[in-house]
Coordinates of N, CA and C and ligand atoms in Angstrom, one line a residue:
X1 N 45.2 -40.9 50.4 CA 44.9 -39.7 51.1 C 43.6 -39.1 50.6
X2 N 42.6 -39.0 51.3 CA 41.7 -38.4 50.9 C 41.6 -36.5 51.1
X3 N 40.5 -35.9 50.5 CA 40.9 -34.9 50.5 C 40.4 -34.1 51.4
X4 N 40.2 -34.3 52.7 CA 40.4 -33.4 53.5 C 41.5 -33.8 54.7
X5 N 42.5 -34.6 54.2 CA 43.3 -35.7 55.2 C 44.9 -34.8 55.4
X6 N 45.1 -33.8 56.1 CA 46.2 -33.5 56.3 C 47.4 -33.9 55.3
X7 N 48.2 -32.7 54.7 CA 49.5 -33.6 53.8 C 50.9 -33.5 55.0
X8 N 51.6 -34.5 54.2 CA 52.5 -34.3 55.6 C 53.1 -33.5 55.8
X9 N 53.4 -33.3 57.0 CA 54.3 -31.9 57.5 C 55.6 -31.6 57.3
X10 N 56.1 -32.6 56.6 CA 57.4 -32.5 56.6 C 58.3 -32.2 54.4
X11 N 57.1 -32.3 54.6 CA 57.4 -32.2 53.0 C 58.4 -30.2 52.1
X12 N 57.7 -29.9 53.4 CA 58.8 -28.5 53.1 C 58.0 -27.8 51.8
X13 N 57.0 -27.9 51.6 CA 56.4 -27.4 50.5 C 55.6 -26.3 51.2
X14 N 55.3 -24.9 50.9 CA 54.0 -24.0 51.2 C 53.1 -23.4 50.3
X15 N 51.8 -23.7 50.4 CA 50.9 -23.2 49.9 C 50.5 -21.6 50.4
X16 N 50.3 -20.9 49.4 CA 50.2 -19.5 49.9 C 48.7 -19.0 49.1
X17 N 47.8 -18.8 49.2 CA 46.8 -17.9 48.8 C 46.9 -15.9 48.9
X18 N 46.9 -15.5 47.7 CA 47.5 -14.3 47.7 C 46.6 -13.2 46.4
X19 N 45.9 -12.6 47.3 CA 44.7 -11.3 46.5 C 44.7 -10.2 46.8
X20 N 44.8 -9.3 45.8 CA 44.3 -7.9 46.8 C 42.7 -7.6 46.7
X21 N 42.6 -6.7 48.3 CA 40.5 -6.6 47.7 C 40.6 -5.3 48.4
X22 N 38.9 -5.1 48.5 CA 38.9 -3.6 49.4 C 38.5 -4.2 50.6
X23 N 38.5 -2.9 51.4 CA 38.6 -3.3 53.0 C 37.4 -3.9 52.8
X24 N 36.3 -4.0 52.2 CA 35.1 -4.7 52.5 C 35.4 -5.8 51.7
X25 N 36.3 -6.5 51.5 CA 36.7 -8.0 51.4 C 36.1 -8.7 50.0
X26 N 36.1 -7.2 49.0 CA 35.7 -8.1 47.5 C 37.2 -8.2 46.4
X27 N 36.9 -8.7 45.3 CA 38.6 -8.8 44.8 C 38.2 -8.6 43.3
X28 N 36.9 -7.9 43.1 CA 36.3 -7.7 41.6 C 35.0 -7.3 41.9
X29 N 34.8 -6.0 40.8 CA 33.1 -5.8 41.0 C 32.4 -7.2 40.3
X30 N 30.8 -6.8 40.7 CA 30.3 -8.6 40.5 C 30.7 -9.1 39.0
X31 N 30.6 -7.9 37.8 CA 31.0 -8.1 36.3 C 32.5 -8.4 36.8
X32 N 33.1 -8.3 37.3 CA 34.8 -8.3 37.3 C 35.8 -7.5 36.8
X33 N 35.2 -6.1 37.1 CA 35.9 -5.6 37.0 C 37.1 -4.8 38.1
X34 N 38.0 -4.2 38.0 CA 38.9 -4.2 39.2 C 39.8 -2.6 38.4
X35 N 38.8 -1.6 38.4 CA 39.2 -0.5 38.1 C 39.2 0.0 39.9
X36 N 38.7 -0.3 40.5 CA 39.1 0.1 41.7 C 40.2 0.1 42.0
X37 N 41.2 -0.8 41.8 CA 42.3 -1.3 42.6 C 43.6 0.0 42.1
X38 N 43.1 1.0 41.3 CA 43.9 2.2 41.0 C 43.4 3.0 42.1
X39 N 44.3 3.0 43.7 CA 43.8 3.7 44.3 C 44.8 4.8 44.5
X40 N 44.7 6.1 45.3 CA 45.3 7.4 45.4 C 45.0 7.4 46.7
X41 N 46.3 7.2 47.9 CA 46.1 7.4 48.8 C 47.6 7.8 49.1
X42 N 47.3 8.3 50.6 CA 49.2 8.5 50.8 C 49.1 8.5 52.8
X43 N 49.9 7.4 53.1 CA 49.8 7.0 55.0 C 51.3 7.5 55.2
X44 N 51.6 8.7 55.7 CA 52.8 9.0 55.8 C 53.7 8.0 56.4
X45 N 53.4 6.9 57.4 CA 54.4 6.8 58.0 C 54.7 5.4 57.6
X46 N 53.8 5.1 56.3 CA 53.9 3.5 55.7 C 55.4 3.4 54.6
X47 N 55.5 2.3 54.7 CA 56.5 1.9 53.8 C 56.8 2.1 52.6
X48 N 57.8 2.5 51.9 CA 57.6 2.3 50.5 C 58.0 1.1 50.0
X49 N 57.9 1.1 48.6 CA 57.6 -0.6 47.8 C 58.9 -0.7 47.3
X50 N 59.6 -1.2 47.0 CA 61.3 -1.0 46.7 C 61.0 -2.3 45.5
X51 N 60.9 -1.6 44.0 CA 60.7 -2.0 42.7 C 62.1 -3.6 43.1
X52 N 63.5 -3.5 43.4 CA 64.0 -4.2 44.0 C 63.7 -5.5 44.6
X53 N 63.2 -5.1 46.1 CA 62.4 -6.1 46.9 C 61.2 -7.6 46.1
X54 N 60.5 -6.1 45.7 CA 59.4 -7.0 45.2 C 59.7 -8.1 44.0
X55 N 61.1 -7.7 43.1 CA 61.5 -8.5 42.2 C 61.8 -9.8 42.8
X56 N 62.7 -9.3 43.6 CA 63.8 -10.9 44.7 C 62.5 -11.3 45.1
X57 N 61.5 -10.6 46.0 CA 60.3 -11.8 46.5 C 59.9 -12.1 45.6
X58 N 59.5 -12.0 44.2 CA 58.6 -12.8 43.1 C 59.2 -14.0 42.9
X59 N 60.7 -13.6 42.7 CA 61.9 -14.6 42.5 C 61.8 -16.2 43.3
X60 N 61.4 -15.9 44.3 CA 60.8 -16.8 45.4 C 59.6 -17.7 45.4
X61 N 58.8 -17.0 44.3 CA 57.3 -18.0 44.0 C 58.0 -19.1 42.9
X62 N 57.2 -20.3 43.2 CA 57.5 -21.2 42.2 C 56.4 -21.8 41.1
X63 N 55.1 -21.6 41.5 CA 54.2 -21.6 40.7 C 53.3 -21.1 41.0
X64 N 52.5 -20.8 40.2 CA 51.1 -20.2 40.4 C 49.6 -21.1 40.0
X65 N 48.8 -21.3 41.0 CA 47.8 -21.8 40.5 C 45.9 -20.6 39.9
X66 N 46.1 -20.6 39.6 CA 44.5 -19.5 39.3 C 43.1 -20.4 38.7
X67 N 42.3 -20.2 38.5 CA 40.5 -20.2 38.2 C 40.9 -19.6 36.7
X68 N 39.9 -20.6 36.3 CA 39.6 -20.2 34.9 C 39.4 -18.8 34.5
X69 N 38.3 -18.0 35.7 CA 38.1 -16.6 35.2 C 38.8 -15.8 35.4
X70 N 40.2 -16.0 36.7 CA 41.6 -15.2 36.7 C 42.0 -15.1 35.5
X71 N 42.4 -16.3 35.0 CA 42.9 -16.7 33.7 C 42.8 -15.6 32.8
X72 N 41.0 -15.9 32.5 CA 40.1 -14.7 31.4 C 40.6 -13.3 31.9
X73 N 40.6 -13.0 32.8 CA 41.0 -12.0 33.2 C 42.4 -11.3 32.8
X74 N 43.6 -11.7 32.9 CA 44.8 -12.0 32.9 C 44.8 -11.8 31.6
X75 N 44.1 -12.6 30.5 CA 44.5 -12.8 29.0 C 44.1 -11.7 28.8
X76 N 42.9 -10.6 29.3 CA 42.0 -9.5 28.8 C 43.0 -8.5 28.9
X77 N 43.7 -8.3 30.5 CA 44.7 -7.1 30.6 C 46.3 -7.7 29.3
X78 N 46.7 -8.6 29.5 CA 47.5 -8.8 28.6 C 47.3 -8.4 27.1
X79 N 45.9 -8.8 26.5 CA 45.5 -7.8 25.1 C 45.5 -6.7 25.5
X80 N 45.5 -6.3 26.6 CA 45.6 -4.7 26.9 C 46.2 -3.4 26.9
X81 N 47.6 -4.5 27.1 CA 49.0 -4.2 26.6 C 49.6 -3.8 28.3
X82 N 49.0 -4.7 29.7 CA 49.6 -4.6 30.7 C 50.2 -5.6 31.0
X83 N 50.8 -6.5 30.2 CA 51.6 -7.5 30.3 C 51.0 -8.7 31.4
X84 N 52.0 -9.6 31.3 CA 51.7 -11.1 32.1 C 52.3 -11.0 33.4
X85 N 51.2 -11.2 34.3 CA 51.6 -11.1 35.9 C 52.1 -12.2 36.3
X86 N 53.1 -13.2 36.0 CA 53.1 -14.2 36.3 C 55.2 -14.4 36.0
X87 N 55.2 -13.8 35.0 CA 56.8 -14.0 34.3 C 56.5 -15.5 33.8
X88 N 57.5 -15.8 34.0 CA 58.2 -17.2 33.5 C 58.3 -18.6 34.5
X89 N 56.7 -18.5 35.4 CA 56.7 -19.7 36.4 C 55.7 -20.1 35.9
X90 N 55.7 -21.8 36.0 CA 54.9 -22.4 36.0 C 53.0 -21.7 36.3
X91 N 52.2 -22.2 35.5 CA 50.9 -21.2 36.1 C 50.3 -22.8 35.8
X92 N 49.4 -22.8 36.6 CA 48.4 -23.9 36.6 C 46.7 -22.9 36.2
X93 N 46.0 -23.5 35.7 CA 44.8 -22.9 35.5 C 43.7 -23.8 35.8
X94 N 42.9 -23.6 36.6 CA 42.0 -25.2 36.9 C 40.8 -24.7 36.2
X95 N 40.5 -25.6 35.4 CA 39.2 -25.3 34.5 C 38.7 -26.5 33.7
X96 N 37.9 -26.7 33.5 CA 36.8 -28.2 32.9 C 36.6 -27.7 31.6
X97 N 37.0 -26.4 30.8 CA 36.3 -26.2 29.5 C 38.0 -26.0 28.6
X98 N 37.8 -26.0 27.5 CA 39.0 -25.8 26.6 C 39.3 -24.1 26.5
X99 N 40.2 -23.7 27.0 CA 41.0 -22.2 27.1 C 41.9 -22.1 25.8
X100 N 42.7 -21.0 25.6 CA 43.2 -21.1 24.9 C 44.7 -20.8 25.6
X101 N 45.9 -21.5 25.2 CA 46.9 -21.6 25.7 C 48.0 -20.4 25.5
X102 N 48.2 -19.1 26.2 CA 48.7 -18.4 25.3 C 50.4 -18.5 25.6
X103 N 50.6 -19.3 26.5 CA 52.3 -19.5 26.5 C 52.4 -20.9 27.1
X104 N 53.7 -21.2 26.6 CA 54.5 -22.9 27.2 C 54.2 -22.7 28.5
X105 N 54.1 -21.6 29.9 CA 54.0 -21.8 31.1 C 53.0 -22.8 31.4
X106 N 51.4 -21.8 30.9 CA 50.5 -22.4 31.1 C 50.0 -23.6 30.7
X107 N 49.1 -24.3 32.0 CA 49.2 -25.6 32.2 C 47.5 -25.5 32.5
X108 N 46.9 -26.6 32.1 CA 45.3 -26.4 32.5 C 45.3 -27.6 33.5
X109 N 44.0 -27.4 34.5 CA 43.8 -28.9 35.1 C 42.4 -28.7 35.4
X110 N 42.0 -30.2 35.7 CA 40.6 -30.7 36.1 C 40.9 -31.7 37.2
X111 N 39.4 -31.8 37.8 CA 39.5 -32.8 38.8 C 39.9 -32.4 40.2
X112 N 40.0 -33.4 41.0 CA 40.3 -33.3 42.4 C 41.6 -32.3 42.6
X113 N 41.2 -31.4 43.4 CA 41.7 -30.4 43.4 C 43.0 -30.6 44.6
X114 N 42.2 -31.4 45.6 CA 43.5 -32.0 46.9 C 44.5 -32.6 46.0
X115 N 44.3 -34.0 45.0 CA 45.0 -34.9 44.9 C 45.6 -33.9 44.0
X116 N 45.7 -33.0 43.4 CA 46.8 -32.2 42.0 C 47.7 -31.1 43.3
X117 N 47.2 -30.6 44.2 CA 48.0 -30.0 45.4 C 49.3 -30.8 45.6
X118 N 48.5 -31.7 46.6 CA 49.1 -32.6 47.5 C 50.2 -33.7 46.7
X119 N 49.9 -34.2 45.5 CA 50.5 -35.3 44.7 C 51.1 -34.6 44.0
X120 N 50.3 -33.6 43.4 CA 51.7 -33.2 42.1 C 52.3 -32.0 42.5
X121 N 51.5 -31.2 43.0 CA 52.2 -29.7 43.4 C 53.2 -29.6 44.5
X122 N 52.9 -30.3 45.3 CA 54.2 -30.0 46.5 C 55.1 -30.7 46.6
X123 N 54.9 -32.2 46.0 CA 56.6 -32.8 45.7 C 57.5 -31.9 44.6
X124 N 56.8 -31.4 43.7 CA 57.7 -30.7 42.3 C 58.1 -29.3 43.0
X125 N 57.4 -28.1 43.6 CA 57.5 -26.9 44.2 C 57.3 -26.5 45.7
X126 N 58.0 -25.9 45.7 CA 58.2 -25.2 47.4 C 57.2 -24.1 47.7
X127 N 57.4 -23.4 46.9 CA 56.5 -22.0 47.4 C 55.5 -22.4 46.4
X128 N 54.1 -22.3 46.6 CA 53.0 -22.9 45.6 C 51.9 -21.4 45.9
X129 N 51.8 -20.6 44.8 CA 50.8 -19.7 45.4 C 49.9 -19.4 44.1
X130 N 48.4 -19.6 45.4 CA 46.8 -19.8 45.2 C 47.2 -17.9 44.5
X131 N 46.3 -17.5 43.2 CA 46.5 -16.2 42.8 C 44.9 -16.0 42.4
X132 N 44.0 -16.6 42.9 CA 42.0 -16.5 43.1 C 41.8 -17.2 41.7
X133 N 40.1 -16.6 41.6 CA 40.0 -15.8 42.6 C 39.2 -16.4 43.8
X134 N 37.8 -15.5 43.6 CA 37.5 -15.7 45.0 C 36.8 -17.3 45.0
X135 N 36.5 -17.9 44.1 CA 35.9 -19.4 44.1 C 36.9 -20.2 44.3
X136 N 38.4 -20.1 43.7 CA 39.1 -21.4 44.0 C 40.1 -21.0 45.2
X137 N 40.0 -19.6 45.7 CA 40.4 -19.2 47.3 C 39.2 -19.8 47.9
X138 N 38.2 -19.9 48.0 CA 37.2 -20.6 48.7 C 37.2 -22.0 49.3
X139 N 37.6 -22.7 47.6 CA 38.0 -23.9 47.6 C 38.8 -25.0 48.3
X140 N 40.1 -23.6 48.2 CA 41.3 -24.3 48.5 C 41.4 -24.3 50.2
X141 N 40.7 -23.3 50.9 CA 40.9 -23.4 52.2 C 39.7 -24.3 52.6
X142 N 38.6 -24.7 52.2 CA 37.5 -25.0 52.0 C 38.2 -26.9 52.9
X143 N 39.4 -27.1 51.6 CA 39.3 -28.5 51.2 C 40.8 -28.3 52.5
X144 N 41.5 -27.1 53.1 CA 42.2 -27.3 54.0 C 43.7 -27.2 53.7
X145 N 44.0 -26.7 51.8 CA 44.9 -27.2 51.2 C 45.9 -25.9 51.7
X146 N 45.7 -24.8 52.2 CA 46.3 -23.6 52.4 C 47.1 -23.8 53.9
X147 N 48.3 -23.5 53.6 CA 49.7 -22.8 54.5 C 49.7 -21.7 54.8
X148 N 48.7 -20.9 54.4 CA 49.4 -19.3 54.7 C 47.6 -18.4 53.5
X149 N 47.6 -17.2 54.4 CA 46.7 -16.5 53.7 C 47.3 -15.2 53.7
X150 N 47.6 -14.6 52.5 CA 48.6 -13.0 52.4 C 47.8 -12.3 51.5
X151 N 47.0 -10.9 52.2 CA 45.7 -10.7 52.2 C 46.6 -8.9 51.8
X152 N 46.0 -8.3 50.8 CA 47.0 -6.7 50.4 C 45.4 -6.2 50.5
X153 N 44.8 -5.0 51.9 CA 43.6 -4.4 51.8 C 44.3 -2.8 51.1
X154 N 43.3 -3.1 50.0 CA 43.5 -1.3 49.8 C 42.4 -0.6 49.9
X155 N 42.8 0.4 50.1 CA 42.0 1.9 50.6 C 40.6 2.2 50.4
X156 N 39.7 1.3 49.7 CA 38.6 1.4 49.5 C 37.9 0.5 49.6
X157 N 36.5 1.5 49.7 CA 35.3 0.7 49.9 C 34.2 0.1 48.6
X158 N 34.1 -0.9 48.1 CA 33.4 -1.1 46.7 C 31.8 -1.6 46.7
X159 N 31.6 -1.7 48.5 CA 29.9 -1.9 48.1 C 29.2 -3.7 48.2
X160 N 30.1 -3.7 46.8 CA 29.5 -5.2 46.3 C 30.4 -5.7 45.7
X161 N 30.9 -7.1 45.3 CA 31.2 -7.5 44.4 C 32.0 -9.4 44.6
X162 N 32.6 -9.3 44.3 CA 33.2 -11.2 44.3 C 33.9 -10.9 45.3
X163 N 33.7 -12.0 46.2 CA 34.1 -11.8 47.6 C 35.4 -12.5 47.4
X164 N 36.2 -12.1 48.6 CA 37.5 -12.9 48.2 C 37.6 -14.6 48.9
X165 N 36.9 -14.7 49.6 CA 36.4 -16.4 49.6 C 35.0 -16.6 49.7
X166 N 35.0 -17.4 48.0 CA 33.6 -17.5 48.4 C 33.5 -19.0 48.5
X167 N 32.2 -19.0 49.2 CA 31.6 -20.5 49.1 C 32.3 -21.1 51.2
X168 N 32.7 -20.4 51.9 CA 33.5 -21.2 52.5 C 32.3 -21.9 53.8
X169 N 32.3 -22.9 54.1 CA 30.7 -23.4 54.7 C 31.5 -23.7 56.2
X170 N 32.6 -23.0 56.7 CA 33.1 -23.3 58.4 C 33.9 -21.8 58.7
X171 N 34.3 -22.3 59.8 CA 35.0 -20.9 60.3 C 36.7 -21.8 60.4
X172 N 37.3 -20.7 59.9 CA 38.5 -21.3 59.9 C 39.9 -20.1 60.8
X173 N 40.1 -20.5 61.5 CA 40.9 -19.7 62.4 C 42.1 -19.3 62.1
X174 N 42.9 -18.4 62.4 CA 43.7 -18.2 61.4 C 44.6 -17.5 62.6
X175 N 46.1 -17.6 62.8 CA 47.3 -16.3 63.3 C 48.0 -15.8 62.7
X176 N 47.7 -14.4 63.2 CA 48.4 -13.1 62.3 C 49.8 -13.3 62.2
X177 N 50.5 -13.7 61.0 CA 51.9 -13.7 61.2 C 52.7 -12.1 61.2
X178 N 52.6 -11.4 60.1 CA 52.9 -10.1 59.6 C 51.9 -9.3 59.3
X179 N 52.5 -7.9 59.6 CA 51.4 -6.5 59.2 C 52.5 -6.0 58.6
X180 N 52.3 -5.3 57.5 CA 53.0 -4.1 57.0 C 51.9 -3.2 56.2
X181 N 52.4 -1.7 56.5 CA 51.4 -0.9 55.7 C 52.3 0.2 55.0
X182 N 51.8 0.1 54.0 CA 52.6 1.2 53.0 C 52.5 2.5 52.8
X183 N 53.1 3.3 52.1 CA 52.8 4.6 51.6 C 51.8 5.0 50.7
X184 N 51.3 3.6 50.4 CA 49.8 3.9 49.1 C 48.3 3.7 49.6
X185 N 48.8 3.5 51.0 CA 47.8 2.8 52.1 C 47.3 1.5 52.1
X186 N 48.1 1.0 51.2 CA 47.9 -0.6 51.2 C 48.5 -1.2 52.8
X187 N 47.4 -2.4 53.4 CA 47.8 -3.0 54.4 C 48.0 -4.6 53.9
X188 N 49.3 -4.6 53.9 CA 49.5 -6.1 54.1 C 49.5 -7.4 55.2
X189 N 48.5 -7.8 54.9 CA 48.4 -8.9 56.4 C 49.1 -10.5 55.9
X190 N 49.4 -11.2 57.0 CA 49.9 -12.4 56.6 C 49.2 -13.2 57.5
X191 N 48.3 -14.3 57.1 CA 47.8 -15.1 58.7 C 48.3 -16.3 58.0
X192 N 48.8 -17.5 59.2 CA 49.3 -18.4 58.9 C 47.9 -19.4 59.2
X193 N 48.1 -20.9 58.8 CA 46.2 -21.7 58.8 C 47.0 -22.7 60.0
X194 N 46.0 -22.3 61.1 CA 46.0 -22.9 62.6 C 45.7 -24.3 61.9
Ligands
LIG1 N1 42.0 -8.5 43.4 C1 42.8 -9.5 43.1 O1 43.9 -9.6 43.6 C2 42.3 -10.6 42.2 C3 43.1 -11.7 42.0 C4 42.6 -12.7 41.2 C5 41.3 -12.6 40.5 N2 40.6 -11.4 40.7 C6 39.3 -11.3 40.1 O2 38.4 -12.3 40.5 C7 37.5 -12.6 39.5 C8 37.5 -14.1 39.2 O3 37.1 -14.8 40.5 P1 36.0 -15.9 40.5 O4 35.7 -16.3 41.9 O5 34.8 -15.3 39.7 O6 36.6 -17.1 39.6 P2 38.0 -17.9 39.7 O7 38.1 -18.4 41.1 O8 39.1 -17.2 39.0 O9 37.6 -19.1 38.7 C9 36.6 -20.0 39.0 C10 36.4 -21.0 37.9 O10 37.6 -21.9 37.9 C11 37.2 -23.2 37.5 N3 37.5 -24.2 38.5 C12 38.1 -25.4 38.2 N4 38.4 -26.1 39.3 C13 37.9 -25.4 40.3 C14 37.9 -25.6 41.7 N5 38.4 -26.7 42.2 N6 37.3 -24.7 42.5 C15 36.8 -23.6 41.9 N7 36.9 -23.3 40.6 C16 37.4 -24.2 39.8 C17 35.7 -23.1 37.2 O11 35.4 -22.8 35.9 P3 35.3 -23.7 34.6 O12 33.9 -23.5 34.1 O13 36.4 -23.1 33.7 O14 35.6 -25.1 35.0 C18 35.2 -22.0 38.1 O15 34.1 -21.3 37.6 C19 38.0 -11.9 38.2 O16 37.2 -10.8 38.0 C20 39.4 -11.4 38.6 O17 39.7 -10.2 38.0 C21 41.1 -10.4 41.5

């Protein structure tokens, strides 16, 4: 299978790509920072977040794949003392340089990015979700490897910064599966990959 060759359809596996950004579609200022994402807003007639809910859906991811600089990122808030976003799933980290490993989850990879999807990721896991950033969300729909795009806009506008797909050189079409919008004025979109 080469890698832009359809995996089969029947495999029951989904890829999910999953960021929050601002309405102008960045997911980090260009340094990477993401002090924005503390926003103050309130949409009366939006949803609330049911600490509950969101546990049972986490419950439901089976691994996580991220970019080296998520990674860095992730380790930085964790010395921060805001804990590991990830729990106790599998995390894949795709990166070419030596990291440092800071739990048994984490897993590093190199290389063809279809053939570790397609070959190793979806015969082992069902729910497989892309967590950026925006270079290997680029990538991944890039090379065609994405089931699903679950897109959280919040409330603001940042100007500039790391786009949430970068690099992507086609137009790729997409249907709205789900809208939900909250009480913090977060809009949740779901597009599923035509
Ligand atoms: N708002 C959100 O929800 C959200 C979520 C996630 C991340 N972020 C932010 O996004 C920023 C990082 O995004 P980013 O675009 O700069 O970097 P990234 O996508 O996290 O990481 C890119 C790096 O991953 C490695 N890599 C290995 N294989 C790759 C492949 N096939 N495709 C692409 N990269 C591959 C490369 O680094 P090596 O040199 O290590 O090989 C590459 O430079 C951070 O500031 C983070 O805070 C925000």
């Amino acid at each position: 299978m080469n890698a832009e060759s359809p995996r089969p359809a029947t495999d029951g596996s989904r890829v999910t790509i999953h960021m929050a950004a601002s309405l102008d579609g960045f997911v980090a200022r260009k340094d990477g920072r993401v002090d924005w994402m503390e926003t103050s807003d309130e949409f009366a007639d939006g949803e609330t977040m049911d600490p509950e809910f969101v546990e049972a859906f986490l419950r439901t991811i089976d691994c996580y794949v991220m970019g080296s600089r998520t990674y860095e990122t992730a380790l930085r808030f964790e010395s921060q003392g805001f804990g590991w976003s990830y729990g106790d799933k599998p995390t894949f980290v795709l990166t070419s340089r030596e990291l440092p490993k800071v739990r048994d989850t984490v897993q590093f990879h190199s290389g063809d990015l279809a053939q570790f999807v397609n070959a190793q990721l979806r015969p082992r896991f069902r729910s497989i979700w892309f967590v950026g950033g925006g270079a290997v969300s680029g990538e991944c729909l890039r090379l065609g490897l994405a089931d699903e795009v679950h897109y959280s806009i919040l409330p603001i506008l940042i100007g500039d910064g790391i786009r949430f797909f970068d690099g992507l050189d086609r137009d790729v079409a997409l249907h709205l599966a789900e809208v939900k919008a909250y009480r913090n004025g977060m809009v949740d979109l779901r597009y599923e990959l035509r």
